[in-house]
Short mmCIF file of C-alpha atoms in Angstrom, two decimals:
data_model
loop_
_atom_site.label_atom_id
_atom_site.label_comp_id
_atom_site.label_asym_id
_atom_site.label_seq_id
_atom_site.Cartn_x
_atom_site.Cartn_y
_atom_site.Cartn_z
CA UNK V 64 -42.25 -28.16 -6.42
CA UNK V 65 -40.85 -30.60 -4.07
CA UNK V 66 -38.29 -31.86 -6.74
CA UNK V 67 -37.03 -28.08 -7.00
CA UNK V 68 -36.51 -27.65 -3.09
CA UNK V 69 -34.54 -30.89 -2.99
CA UNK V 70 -32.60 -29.84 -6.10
CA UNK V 71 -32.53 -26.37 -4.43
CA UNK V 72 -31.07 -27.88 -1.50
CA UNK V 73 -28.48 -30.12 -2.82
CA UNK V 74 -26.88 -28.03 -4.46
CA UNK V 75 -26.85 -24.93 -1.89
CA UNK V 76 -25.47 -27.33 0.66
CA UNK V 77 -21.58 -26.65 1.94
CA UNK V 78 -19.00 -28.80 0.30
CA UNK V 79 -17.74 -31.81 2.30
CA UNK V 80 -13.49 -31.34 2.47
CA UNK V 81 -11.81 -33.68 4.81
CA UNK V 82 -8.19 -31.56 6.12
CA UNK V 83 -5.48 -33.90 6.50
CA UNK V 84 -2.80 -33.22 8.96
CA UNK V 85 0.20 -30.93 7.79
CA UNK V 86 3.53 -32.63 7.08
CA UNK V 87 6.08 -31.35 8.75
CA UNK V 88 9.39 -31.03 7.22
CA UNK V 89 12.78 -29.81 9.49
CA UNK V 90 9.83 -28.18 11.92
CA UNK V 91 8.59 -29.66 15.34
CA UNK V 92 6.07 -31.94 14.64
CA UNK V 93 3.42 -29.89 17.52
CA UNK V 94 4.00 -26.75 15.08
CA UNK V 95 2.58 -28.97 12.33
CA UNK V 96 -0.23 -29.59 14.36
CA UNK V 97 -0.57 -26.33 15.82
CA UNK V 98 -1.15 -24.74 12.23
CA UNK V 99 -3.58 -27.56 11.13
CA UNK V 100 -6.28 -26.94 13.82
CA UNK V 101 -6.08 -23.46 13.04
CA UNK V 102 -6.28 -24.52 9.28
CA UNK V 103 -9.51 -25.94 10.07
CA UNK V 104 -11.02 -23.63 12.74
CA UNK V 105 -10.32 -20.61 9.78
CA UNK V 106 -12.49 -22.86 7.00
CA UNK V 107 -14.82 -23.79 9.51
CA UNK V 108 -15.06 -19.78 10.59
CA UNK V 109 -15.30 -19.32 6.78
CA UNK V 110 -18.18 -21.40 6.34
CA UNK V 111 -17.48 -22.25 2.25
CA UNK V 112 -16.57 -25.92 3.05
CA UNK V 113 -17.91 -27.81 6.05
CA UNK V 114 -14.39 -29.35 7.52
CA UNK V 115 -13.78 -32.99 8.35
CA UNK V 116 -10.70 -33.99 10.70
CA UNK V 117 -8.26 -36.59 9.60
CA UNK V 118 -5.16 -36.74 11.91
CA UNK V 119 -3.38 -38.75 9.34
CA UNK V 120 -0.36 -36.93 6.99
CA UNK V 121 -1.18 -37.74 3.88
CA UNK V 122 1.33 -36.58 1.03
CA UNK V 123 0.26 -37.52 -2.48
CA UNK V 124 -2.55 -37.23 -4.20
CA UNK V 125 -4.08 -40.36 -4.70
CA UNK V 126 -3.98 -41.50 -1.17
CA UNK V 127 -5.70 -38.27 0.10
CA UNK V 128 -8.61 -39.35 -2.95
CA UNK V 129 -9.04 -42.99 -1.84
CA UNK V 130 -9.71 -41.92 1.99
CA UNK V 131 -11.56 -38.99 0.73
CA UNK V 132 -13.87 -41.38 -1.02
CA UNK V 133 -14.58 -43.55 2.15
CA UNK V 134 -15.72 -40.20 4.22
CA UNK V 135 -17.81 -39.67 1.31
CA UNK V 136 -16.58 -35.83 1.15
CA UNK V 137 -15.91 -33.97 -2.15
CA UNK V 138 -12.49 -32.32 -1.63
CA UNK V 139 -9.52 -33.19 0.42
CA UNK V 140 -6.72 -30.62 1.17
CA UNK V 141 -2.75 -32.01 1.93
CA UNK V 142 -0.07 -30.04 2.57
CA UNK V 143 3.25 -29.53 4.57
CA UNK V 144 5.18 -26.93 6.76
CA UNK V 145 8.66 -26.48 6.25
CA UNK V 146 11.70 -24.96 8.10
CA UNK V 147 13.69 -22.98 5.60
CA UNK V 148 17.12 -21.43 7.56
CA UNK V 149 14.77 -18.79 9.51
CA UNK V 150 11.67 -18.65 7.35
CA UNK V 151 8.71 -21.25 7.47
CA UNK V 152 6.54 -22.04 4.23
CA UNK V 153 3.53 -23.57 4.31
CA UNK V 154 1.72 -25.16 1.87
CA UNK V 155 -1.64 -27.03 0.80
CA UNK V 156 -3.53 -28.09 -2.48
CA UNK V 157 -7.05 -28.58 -2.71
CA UNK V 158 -8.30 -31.96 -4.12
CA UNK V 159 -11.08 -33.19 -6.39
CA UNK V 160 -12.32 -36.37 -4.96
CA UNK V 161 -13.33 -38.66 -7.14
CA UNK V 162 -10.90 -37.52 -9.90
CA UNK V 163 -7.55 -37.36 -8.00
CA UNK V 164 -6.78 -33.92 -9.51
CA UNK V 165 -5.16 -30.71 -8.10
CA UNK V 166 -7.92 -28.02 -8.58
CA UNK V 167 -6.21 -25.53 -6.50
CA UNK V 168 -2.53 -25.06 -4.52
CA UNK V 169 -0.71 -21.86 -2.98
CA UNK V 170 1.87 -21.33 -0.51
CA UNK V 171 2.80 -18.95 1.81
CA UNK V 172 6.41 -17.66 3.76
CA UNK V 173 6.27 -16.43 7.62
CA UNK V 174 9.23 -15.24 9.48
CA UNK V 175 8.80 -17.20 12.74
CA UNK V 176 6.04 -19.38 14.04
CA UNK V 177 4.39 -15.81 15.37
CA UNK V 178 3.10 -15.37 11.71
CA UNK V 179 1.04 -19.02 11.76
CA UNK V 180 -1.88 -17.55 12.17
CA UNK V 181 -1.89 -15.10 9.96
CA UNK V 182 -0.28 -17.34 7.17
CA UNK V 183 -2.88 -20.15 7.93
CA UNK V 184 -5.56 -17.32 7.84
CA UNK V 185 -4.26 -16.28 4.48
CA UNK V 186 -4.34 -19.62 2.97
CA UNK V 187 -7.95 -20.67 4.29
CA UNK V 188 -9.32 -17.43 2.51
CA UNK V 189 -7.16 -18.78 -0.40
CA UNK V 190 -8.34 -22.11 -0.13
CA UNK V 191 -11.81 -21.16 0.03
CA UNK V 192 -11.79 -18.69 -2.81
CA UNK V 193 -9.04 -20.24 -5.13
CA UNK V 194 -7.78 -17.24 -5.09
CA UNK V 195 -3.72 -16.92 -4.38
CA UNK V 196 -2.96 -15.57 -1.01
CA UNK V 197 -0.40 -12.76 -1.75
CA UNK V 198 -3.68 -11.14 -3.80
CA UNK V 199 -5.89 -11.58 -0.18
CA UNK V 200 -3.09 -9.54 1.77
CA UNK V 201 -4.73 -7.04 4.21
CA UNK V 202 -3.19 -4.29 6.77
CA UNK V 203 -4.55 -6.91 9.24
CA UNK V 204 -2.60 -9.98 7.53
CA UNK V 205 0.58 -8.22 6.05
CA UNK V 206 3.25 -11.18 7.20
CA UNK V 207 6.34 -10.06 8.87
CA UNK V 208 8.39 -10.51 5.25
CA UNK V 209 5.98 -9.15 3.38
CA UNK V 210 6.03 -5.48 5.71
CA UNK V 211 9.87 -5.89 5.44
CA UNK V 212 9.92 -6.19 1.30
CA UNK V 213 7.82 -3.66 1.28
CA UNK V 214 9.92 -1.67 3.36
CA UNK V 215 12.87 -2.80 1.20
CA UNK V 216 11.02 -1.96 -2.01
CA UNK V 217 13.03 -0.71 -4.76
CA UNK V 218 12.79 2.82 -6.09
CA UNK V 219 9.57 4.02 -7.87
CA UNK V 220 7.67 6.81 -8.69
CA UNK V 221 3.98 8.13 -7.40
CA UNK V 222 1.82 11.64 -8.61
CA UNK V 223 -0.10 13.17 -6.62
CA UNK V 224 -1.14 16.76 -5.09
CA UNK V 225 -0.97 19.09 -2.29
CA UNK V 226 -2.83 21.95 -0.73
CA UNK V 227 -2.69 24.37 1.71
CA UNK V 228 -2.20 27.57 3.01
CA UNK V 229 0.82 30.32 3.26
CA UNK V 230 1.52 32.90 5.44
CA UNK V 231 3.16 35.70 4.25
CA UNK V 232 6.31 37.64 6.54
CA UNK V 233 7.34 40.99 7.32
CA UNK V 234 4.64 42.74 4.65
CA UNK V 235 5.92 40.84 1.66
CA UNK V 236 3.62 39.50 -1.05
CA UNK V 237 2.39 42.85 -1.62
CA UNK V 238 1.24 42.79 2.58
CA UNK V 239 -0.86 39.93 1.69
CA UNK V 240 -2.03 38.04 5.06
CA UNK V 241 -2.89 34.93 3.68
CA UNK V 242 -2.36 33.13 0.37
CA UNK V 243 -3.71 29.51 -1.11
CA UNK V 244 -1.02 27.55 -2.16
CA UNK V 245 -2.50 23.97 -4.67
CA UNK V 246 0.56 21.91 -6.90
CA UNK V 247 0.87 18.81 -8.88
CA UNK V 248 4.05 16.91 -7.63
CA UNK V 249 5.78 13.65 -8.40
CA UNK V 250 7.76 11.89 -5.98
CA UNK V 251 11.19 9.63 -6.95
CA UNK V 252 10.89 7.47 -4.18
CA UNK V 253 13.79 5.53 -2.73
CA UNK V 254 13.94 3.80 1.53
CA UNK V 255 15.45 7.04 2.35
CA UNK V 256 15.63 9.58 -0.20
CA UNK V 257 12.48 11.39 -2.19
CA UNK V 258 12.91 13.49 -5.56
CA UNK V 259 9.95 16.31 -5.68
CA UNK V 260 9.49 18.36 -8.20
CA UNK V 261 6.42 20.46 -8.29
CA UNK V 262 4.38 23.13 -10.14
CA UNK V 263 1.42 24.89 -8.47
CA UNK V 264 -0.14 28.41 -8.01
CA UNK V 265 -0.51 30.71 -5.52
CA UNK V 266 -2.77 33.32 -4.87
CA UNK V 267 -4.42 35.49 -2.07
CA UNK V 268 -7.07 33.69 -0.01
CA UNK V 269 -9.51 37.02 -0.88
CA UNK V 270 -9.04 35.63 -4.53
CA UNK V 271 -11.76 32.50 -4.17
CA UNK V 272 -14.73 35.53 -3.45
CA UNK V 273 -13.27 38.27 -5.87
CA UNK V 274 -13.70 35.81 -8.57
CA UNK V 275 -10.07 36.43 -9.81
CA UNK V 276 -10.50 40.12 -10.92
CA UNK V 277 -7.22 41.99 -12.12
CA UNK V 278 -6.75 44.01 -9.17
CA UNK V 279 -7.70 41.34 -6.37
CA UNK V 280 -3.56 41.07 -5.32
CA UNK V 281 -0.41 39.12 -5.88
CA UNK V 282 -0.48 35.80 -7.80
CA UNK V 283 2.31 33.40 -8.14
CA UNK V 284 3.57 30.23 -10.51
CA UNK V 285 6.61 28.37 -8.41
CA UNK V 286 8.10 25.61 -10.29
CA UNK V 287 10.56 23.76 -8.18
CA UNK V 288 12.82 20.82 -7.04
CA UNK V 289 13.43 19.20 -3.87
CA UNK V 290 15.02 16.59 -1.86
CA UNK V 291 13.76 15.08 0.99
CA UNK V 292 15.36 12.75 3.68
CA UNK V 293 13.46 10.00 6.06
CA UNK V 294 15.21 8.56 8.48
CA UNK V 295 12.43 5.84 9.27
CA UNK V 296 11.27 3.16 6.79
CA UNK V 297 7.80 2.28 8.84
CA UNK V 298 4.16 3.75 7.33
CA UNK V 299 4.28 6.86 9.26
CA UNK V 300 8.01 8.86 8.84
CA UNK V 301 8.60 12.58 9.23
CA UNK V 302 11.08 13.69 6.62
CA UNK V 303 12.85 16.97 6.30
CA UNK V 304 14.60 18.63 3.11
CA UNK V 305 14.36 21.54 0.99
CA UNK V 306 14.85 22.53 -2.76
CA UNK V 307 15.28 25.27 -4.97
CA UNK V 308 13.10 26.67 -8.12
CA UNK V 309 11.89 29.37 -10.57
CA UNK V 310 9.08 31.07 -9.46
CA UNK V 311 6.86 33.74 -11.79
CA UNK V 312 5.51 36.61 -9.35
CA UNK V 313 2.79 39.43 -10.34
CA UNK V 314 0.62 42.40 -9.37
CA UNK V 315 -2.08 44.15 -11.11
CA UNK V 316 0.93 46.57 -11.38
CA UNK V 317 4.35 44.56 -11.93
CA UNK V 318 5.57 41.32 -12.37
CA UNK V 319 8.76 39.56 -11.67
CA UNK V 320 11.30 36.15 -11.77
CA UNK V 321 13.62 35.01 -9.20
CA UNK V 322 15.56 31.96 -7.69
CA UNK V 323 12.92 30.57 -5.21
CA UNK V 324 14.48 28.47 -2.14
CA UNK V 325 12.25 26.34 0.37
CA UNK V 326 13.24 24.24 3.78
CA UNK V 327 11.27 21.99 6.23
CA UNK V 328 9.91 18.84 7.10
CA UNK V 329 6.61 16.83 7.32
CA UNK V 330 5.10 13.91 7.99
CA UNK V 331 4.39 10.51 5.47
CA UNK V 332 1.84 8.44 6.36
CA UNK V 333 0.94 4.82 4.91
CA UNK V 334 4.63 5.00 3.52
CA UNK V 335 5.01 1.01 2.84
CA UNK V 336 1.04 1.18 0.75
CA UNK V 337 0.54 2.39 -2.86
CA UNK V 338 -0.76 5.23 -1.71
CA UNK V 339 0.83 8.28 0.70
CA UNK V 340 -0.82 10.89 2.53
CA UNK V 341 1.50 13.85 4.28
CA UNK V 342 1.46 17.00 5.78
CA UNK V 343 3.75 19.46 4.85
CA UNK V 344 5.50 22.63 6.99
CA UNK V 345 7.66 24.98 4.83
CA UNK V 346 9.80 28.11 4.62
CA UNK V 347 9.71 29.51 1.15
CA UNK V 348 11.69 32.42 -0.26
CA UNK V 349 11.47 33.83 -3.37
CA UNK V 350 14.35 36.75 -4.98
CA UNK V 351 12.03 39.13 -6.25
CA UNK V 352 11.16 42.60 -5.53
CA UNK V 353 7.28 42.61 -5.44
CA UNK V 354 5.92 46.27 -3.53
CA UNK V 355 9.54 47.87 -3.09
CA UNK V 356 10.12 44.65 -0.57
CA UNK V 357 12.57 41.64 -1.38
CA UNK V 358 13.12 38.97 -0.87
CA UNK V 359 9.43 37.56 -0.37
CA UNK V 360 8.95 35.49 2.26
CA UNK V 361 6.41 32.82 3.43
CA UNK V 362 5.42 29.80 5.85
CA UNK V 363 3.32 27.20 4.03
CA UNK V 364 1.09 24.41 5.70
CA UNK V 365 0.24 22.10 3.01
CA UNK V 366 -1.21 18.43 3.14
CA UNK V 367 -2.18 15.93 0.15
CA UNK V 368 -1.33 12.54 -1.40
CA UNK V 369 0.80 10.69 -3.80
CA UNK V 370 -0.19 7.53 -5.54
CA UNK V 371 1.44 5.06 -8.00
CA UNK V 372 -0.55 5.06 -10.99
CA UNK V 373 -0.91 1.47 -10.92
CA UNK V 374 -1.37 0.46 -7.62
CA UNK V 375 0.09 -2.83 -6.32
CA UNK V 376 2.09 -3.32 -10.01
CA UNK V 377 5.25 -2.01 -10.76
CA UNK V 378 6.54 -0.64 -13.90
CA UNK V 379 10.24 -0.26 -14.46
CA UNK V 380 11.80 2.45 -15.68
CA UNK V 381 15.32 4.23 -16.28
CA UNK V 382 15.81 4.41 -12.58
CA UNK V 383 13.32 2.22 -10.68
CA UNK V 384 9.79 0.98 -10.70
CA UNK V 385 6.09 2.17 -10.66
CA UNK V 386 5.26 4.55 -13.10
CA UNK V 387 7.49 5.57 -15.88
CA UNK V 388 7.31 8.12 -18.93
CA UNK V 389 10.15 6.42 -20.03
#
């Protein structure tokens, strides 16, 4: 029993890794510094290793495994911080002592020495996990180039739905007072510029206790495009546009076609993420004579999401990336 507690023990107990001082490389040496202590308070916060401090810079391998074997630790980690034009990279590799082998090495670009901690944070989660740090990105550790590729990101496209409700003017939609309004939509997303198109239903809010009966009141198929403008590029932009479709209109007693035309603006939020929620205000019109009255007329308040279909990968197609059909 005593055997299996001391086995139990050995091998539950932290790894030894000795962190050796960052090199620095066309950076002020107190920088280098700077981001090694934080290097080792993040381990040490991490708990996965249990850190020993070496103030020497060590740069190759077997150096960093010979002193490694006089502290008697298990892994060593070297690595340097570098000055490139206004960017700073920083990099480390873990070491097997005892085998002077590379088991595990990442890097990571800030924009300015503001984004240290955050890179150093990144790379002792990396370090700890051997796991690559770009995969470990959170909203809390997003790097300063990182939010401005994303905001730079090249076209793509997302699905998603909306739902809401409309509001009927001046007695149209057969003097309707309220309608549901639900569509699938895809987005053609560009920095400034989305492509909607959209196909959905529309029916009177009286509808969801009538259980759909023939006579329960106007229902509506719009099918439609749109284009709409955002003048920010940060994860919450209000946009404005409009568009123009063919919408299918009926009664219990007629039914109709017509141009349908829609204008407004809304709100994106989580715009740089795979994902997008907005909300959605907009003036619809359809030319159709529904009740002796046309041209129907609405407000709609809608809200929903868009998503790529494979978040965080892109897929390119004919015009951009994320998810194609082409």
């Amino acid at each position: 029993m005593v055997n299996y507690l001391i086995l139990f023990l050995i091998l539950g107990a932290a790894k030894e890794v000795v962190v050796f001082d960052l090199e620095p490389v066309g950076i002020a040496s107190h920088v280098a510094r700077t981001a090694t202590r934080l290097l080792r308070s993040e381990l040490r916060e991490i708990e996965t290793y249990e850190v020993i401090d070496n103030d020497q810079v060590v740069t190759d391998v077997k150096t960093a495994d010979s002193i490694g074997k006089t502290l008697n630790c298990d892994l060593a980690v070297i690595g340097s911080i570098s000055r490139l034009r206004r960017k700073i990279l920083t990099e480390v590799k873990l070491i097997r002592v005892g085998r002077a082998r590379i088991i595990f090495e990442d890097d990571l670009t800030g924009d300015t020495e503001d984004d240290l901690d955050i890179v150093v944070k990144r790379l002792a989660l990396a370090l700890s996990r051997k796991e690559k740090a770009e995969k470990l990105v959170t909203t809390e550790t997003v790097t300063g180039i990182e939010a401005e590729e994303r905001r730079r990101r090249a076209s793509y496209y997302t699905l998603g739905i909306k739902i809401g409700s409309g509001f009927p003017l001046f007695g149209t939609y057969n003097n309707e007072s309220s309608l549901i309004r639900g569509s699938l939509l895809g987005w053609y997303e560009t920095p400034h510029l989305i492509g909607e198109i959209s196909a959905g239903i529309l029916f009177p809010m009286g509808n969801l206790t009538k259980g759909f009966e023939e006579d329960a009141g106007v229902f509506e198929i719009p099918i439609d495009l749109a284009i709409l403008y955002l003048p920010g590029l940060g994860d919450i932009t209000p946009y404005l546009g409009g568009g123009l479709g063919v919408h299918f209109i009926s009664t219990p007693n007629e039914a109709a076609a017509g141009l349908g035309l829609n204008g407004g603006l809304g709100m994106v939020f989580f715009r740089t993420y795979d994902f997008h929620f907005f909300l959605d205000l907009r003036y619809n019109v359809l030319f159709a004579e529904i009740g002796g009255k046309s041209p129907q007329q609405s407000i709609d308040i809608t809200f929903g999401f868009t998503r790529k279909t494979i978040p965080g990968r892109a897929r390119h197609g004919c015009c951009g990336e994320g998810f194609s059909i082409f």
